[in-house]
Coordinates of C-alpha atoms and ligand atoms in Angstrom, one line a residue:
X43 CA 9.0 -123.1 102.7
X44 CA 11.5 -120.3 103.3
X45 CA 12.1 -117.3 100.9
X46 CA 13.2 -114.0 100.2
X47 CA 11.3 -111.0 100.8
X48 CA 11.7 -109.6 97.1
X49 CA 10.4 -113.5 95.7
X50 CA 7.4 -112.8 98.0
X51 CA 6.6 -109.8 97.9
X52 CA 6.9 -109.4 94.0
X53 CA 3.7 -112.2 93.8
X54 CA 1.7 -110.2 96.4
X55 CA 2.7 -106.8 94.5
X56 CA 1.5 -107.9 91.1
X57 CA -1.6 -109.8 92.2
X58 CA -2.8 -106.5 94.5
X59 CA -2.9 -108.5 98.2
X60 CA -0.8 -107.2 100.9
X61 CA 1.1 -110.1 102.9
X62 CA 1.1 -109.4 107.0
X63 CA 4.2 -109.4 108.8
X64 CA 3.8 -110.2 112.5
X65 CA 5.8 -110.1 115.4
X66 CA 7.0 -112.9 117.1
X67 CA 8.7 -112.8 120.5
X68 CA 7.9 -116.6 122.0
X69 CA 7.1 -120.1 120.5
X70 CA 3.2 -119.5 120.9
X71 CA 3.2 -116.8 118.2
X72 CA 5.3 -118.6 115.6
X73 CA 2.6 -121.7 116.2
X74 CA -0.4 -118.8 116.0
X75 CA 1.7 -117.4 112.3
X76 CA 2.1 -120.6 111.2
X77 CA -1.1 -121.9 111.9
X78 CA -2.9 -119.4 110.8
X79 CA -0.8 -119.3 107.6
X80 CA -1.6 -122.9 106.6
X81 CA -5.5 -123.2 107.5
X82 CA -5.8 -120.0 105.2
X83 CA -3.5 -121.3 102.5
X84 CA -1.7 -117.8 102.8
X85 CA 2.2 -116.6 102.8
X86 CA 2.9 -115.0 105.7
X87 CA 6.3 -112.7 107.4
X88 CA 7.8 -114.0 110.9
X89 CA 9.1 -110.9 112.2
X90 CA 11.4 -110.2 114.9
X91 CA 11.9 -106.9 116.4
X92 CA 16.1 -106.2 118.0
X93 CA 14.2 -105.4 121.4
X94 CA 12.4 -108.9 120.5
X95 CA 15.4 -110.9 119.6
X96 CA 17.2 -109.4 122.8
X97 CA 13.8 -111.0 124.9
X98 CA 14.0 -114.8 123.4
X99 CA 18.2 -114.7 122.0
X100 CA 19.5 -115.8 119.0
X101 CA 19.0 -119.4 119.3
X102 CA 15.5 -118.7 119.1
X103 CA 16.2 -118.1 115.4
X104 CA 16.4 -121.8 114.4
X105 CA 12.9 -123.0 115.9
X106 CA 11.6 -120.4 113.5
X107 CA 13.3 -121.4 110.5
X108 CA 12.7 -125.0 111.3
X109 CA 9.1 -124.2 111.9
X110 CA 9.0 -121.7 108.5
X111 CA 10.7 -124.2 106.4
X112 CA 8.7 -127.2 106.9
X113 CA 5.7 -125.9 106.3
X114 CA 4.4 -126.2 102.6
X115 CA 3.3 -122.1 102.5
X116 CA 5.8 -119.7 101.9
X117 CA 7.2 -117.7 104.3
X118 CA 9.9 -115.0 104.7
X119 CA 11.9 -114.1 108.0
X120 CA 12.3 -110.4 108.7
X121 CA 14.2 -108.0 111.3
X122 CA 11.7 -105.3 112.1
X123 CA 13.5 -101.7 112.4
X124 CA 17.0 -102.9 112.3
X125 CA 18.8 -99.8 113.4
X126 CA 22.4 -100.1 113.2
X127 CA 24.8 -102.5 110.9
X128 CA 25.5 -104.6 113.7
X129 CA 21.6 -105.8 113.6
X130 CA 21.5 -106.3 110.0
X131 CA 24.4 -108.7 110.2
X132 CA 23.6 -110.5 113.0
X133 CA 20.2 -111.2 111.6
X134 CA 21.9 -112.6 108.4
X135 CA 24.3 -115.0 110.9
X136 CA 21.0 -115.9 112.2
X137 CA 19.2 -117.0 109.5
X138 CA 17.3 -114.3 108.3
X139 CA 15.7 -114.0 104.9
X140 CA 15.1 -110.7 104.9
X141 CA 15.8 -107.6 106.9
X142 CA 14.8 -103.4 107.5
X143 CA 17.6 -101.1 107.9
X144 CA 15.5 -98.5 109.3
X145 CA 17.4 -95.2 109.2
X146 CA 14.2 -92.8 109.1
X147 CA 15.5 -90.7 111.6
X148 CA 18.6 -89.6 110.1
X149 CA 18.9 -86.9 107.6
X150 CA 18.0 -88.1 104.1
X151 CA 21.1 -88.1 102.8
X152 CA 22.6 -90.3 106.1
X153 CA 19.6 -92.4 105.5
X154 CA 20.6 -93.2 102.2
X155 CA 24.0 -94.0 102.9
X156 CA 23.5 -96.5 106.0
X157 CA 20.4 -98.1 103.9
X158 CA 22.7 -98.4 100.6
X159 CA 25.5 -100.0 103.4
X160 CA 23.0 -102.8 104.1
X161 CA 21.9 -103.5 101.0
X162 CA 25.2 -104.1 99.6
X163 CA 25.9 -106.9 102.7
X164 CA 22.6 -108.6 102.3
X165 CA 22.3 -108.9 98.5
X166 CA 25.7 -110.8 99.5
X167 CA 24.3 -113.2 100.6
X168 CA 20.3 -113.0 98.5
X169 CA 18.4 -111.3 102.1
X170 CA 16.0 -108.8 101.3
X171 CA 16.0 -105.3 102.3
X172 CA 13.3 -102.9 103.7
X173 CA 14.1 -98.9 103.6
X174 CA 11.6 -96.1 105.2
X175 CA 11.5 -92.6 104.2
X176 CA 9.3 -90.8 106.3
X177 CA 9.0 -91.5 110.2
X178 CA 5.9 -93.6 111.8
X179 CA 4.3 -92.1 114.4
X180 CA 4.5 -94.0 117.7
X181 CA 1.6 -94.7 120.5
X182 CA 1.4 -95.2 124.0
X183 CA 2.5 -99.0 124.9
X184 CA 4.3 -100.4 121.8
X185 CA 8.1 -101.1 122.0
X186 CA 8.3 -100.8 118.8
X187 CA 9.5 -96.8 118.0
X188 CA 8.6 -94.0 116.0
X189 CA 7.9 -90.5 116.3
X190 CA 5.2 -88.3 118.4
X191 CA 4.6 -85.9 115.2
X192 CA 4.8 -88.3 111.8
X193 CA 7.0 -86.8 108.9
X194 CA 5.4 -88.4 106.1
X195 CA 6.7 -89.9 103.4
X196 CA 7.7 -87.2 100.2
X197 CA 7.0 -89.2 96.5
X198 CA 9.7 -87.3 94.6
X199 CA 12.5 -88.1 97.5
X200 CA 11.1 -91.7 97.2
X201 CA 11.8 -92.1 94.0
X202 CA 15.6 -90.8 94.2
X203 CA 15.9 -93.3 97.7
X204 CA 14.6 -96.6 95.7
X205 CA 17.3 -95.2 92.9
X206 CA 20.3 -95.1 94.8
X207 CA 19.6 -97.2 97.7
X208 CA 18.7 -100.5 95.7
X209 CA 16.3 -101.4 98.4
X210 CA 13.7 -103.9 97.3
X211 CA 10.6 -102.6 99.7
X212 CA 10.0 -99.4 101.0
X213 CA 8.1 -98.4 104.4
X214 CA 6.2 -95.6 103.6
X215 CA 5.0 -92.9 106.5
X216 CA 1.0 -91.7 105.0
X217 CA -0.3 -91.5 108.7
X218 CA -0.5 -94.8 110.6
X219 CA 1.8 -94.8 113.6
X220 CA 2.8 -98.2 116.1
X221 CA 0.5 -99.3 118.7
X222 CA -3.5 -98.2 119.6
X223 CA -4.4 -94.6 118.4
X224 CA -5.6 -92.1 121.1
X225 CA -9.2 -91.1 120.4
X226 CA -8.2 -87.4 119.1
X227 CA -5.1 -88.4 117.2
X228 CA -6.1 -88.4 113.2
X229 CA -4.9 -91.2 111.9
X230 CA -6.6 -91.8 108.4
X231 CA -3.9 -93.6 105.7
X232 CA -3.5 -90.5 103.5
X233 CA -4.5 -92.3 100.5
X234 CA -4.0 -89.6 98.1
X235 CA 0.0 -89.3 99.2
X236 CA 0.2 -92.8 98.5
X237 CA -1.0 -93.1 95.1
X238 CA 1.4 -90.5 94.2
X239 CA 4.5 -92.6 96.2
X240 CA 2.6 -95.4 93.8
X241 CA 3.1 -93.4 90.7
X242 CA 6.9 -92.5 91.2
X243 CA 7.9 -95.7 93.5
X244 CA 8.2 -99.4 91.6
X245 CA 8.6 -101.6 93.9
X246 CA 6.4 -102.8 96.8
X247 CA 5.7 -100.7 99.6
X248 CA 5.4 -101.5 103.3
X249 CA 3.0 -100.2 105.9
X250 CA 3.5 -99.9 109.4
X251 CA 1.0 -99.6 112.4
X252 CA -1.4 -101.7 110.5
X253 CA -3.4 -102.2 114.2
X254 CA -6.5 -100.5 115.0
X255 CA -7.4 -99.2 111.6
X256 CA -10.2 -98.9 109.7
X257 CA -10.6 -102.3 107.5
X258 CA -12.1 -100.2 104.6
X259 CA -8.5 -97.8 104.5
X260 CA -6.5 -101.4 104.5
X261 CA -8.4 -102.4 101.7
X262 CA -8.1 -99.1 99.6
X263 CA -4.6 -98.8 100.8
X264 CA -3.4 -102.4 99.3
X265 CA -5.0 -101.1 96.2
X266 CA -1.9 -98.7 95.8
X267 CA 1.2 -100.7 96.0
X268 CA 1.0 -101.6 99.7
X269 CA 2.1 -105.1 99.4
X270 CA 3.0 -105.9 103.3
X271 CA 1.6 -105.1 106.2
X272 CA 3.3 -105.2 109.7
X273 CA 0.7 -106.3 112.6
X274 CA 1.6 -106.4 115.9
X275 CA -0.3 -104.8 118.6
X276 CA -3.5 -106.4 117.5
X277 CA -2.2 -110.2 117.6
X278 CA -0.5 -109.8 120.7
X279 CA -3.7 -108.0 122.8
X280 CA -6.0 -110.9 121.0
X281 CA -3.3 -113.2 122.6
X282 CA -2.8 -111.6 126.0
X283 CA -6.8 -110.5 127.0
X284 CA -7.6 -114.4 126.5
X285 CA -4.1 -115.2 128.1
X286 CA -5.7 -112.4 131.2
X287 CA -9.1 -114.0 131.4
X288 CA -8.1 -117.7 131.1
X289 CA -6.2 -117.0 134.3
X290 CA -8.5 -114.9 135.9
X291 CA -10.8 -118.0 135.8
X292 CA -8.1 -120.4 136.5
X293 CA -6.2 -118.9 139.6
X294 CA -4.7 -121.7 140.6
X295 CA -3.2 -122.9 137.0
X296 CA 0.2 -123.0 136.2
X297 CA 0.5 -125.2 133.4
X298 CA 1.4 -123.6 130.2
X299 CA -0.5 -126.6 128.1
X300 CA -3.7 -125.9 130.2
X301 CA -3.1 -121.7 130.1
X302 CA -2.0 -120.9 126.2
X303 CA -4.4 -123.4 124.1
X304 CA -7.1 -120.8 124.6
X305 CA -4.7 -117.5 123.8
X306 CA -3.6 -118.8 121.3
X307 CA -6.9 -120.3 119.4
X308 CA -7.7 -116.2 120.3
X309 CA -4.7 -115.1 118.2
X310 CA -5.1 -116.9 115.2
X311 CA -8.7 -116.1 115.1
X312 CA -7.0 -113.0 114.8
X313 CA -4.6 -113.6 112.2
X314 CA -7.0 -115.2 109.8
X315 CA -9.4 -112.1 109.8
X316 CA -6.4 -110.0 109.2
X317 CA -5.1 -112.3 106.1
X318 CA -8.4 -112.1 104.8
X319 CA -8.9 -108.3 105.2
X320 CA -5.2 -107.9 103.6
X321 CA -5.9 -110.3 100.7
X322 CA -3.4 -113.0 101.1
X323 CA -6.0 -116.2 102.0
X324 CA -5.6 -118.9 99.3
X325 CA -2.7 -117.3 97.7
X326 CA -0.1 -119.2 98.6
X327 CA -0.7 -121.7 95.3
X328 CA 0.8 -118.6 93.2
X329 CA 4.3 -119.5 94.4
X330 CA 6.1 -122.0 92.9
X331 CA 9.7 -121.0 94.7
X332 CA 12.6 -123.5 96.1
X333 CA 14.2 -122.9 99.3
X334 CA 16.9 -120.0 99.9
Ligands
LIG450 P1 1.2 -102.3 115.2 O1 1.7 -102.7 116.6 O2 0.5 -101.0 115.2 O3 0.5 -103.4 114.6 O4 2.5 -102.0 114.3 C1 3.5 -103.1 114.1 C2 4.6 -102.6 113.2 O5 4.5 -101.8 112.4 C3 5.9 -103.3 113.4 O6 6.9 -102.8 112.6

């Protein structure tokens, strides 16, 4: 079933699991977050990048909701780092459930403003809306943006954002970045910072670069308020090193039903050791929501 992000994320929030929000730029990733979702009885986020929606084009929209909706678990349907108004709305005309207006990189009061903008649209129509305060760092090889140095995320400027914005989650910057982590690059979850967002902050929070962590920081992390995690880079190397050795024993292949089986069995491997590690397996019974 399809709902909002704040009907999700609420459950998740007040039950102390995190739900993972992947990307998905093809078919074989829906079919990996989806399966994966219903073997381990967990809710789940489709997310959809604008670099990724640009890749597969709006029409791509509908196989996902007709994918997320007839499945008994719940799931919600996100735009990852909107940027500008014209991506929040044209996610809602697609079908959205839920969308980020990611102005992190604007000054805070400019931040404010845009995010307040798309809030005011999408409550409109009952999408959710993601904020971030704070900038996540970015790594070598993921499309997905951020910053070299990360400006992390201050509690006290948190609380006044939440306030005035009306957001209903909030991506927090307390030192994971996009992508895989040089091997001199700190990048602990500054627990500490986030108990104190925690304290001042009541609503869910988000984090971000949730590849290549330590398990045992994801688990002490979704003991303070983080209640989704975004997951990218680690689904979509699971997918493509199987994808790279299937072919590299196959050189003559070229059908897709004999090539993605095996990346894809890879991937939601994957998947289901992440939605155990976040908390979210056997947890979709706790939602008892209709359609949106
Ligand atoms: P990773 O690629 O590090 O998993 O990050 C994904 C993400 O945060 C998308 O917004």
């Amino acid at each position: 079933m399809l709902v909002n992000m704040r009907d999700l994320l609420q459950v998740a929030y007040e039950n102390k699991f995190a739900v993972g929000s992947f990307n998905v730029a093809n078919s074989e990733f829906v079919k990996v977050v989806v399966s994966a979702a219903e073997e381990q009885k967990s809710p789940a986020i489709l997310q959809i990048h604008p670099n990724e929606i640009n890749l597969v084009t709006d029409e791509f929209v509908a196989y996902v909701r007709e994918a997320a909706s007839k499945s008994k678990v719940p799931f919600v349907i996100h735009l990852d780092h909107g940027a500008t108004i014209e991506d929040i709305t044209r996610s809602i005309r697609n079908g959205y459930t839920s969308v980020m207006m990611d102005a992190s990189h604007l000054p805070f009061e400019e931040n404010m403003t845009l995010t307040k903008k798309a809030v005011e649209l999408a409550h409109i129509v009952g999408v959710s809306v993601e904020g971030e305060l704070g900038t996540i760092g970015s790594n070598e090889g993921s499309s997905e943006g951020g910053t070299d140095e990360i400006l992390y995320t201050d509690p006290d400027e948190a609380a006044i954002f939440v306030e005035k914005t009306g957001i209903d989650t909030l991506a927090v910057a307390v030192g994971t970045s996009h992508g895989l982590y040089p091997k001199t690059k700190d990048h602990s979850i500054k627990i500490d910072r986030l108990m104190k967002i925690n304290e001042k902050v009541k609503i869910p929070l988000v984090l971000h670069g949730g590849s290549d962590n330590p398990d045992e920081e994801i688990r002490e992390a979704v003991k303070h308020g983080i209640a989704k995690i975004n997951l990218s880079t680690d689904m979509k190397r699971a997918f493509y090193n199987q994808l790279r050795a299937t072919l590299d024993e196959n050189p003559d292949a070229y059908e897709p039903d004999l090539l993605m089986p095996e990346a894809t069995k890879a991937a939601i491997e994957l998947v289901k050791k992440k939605m155990d590690l976040f908390g979210s397996t056997d947890k979709a019974s706790l939602y008892k929501l209709g359609e949106i």
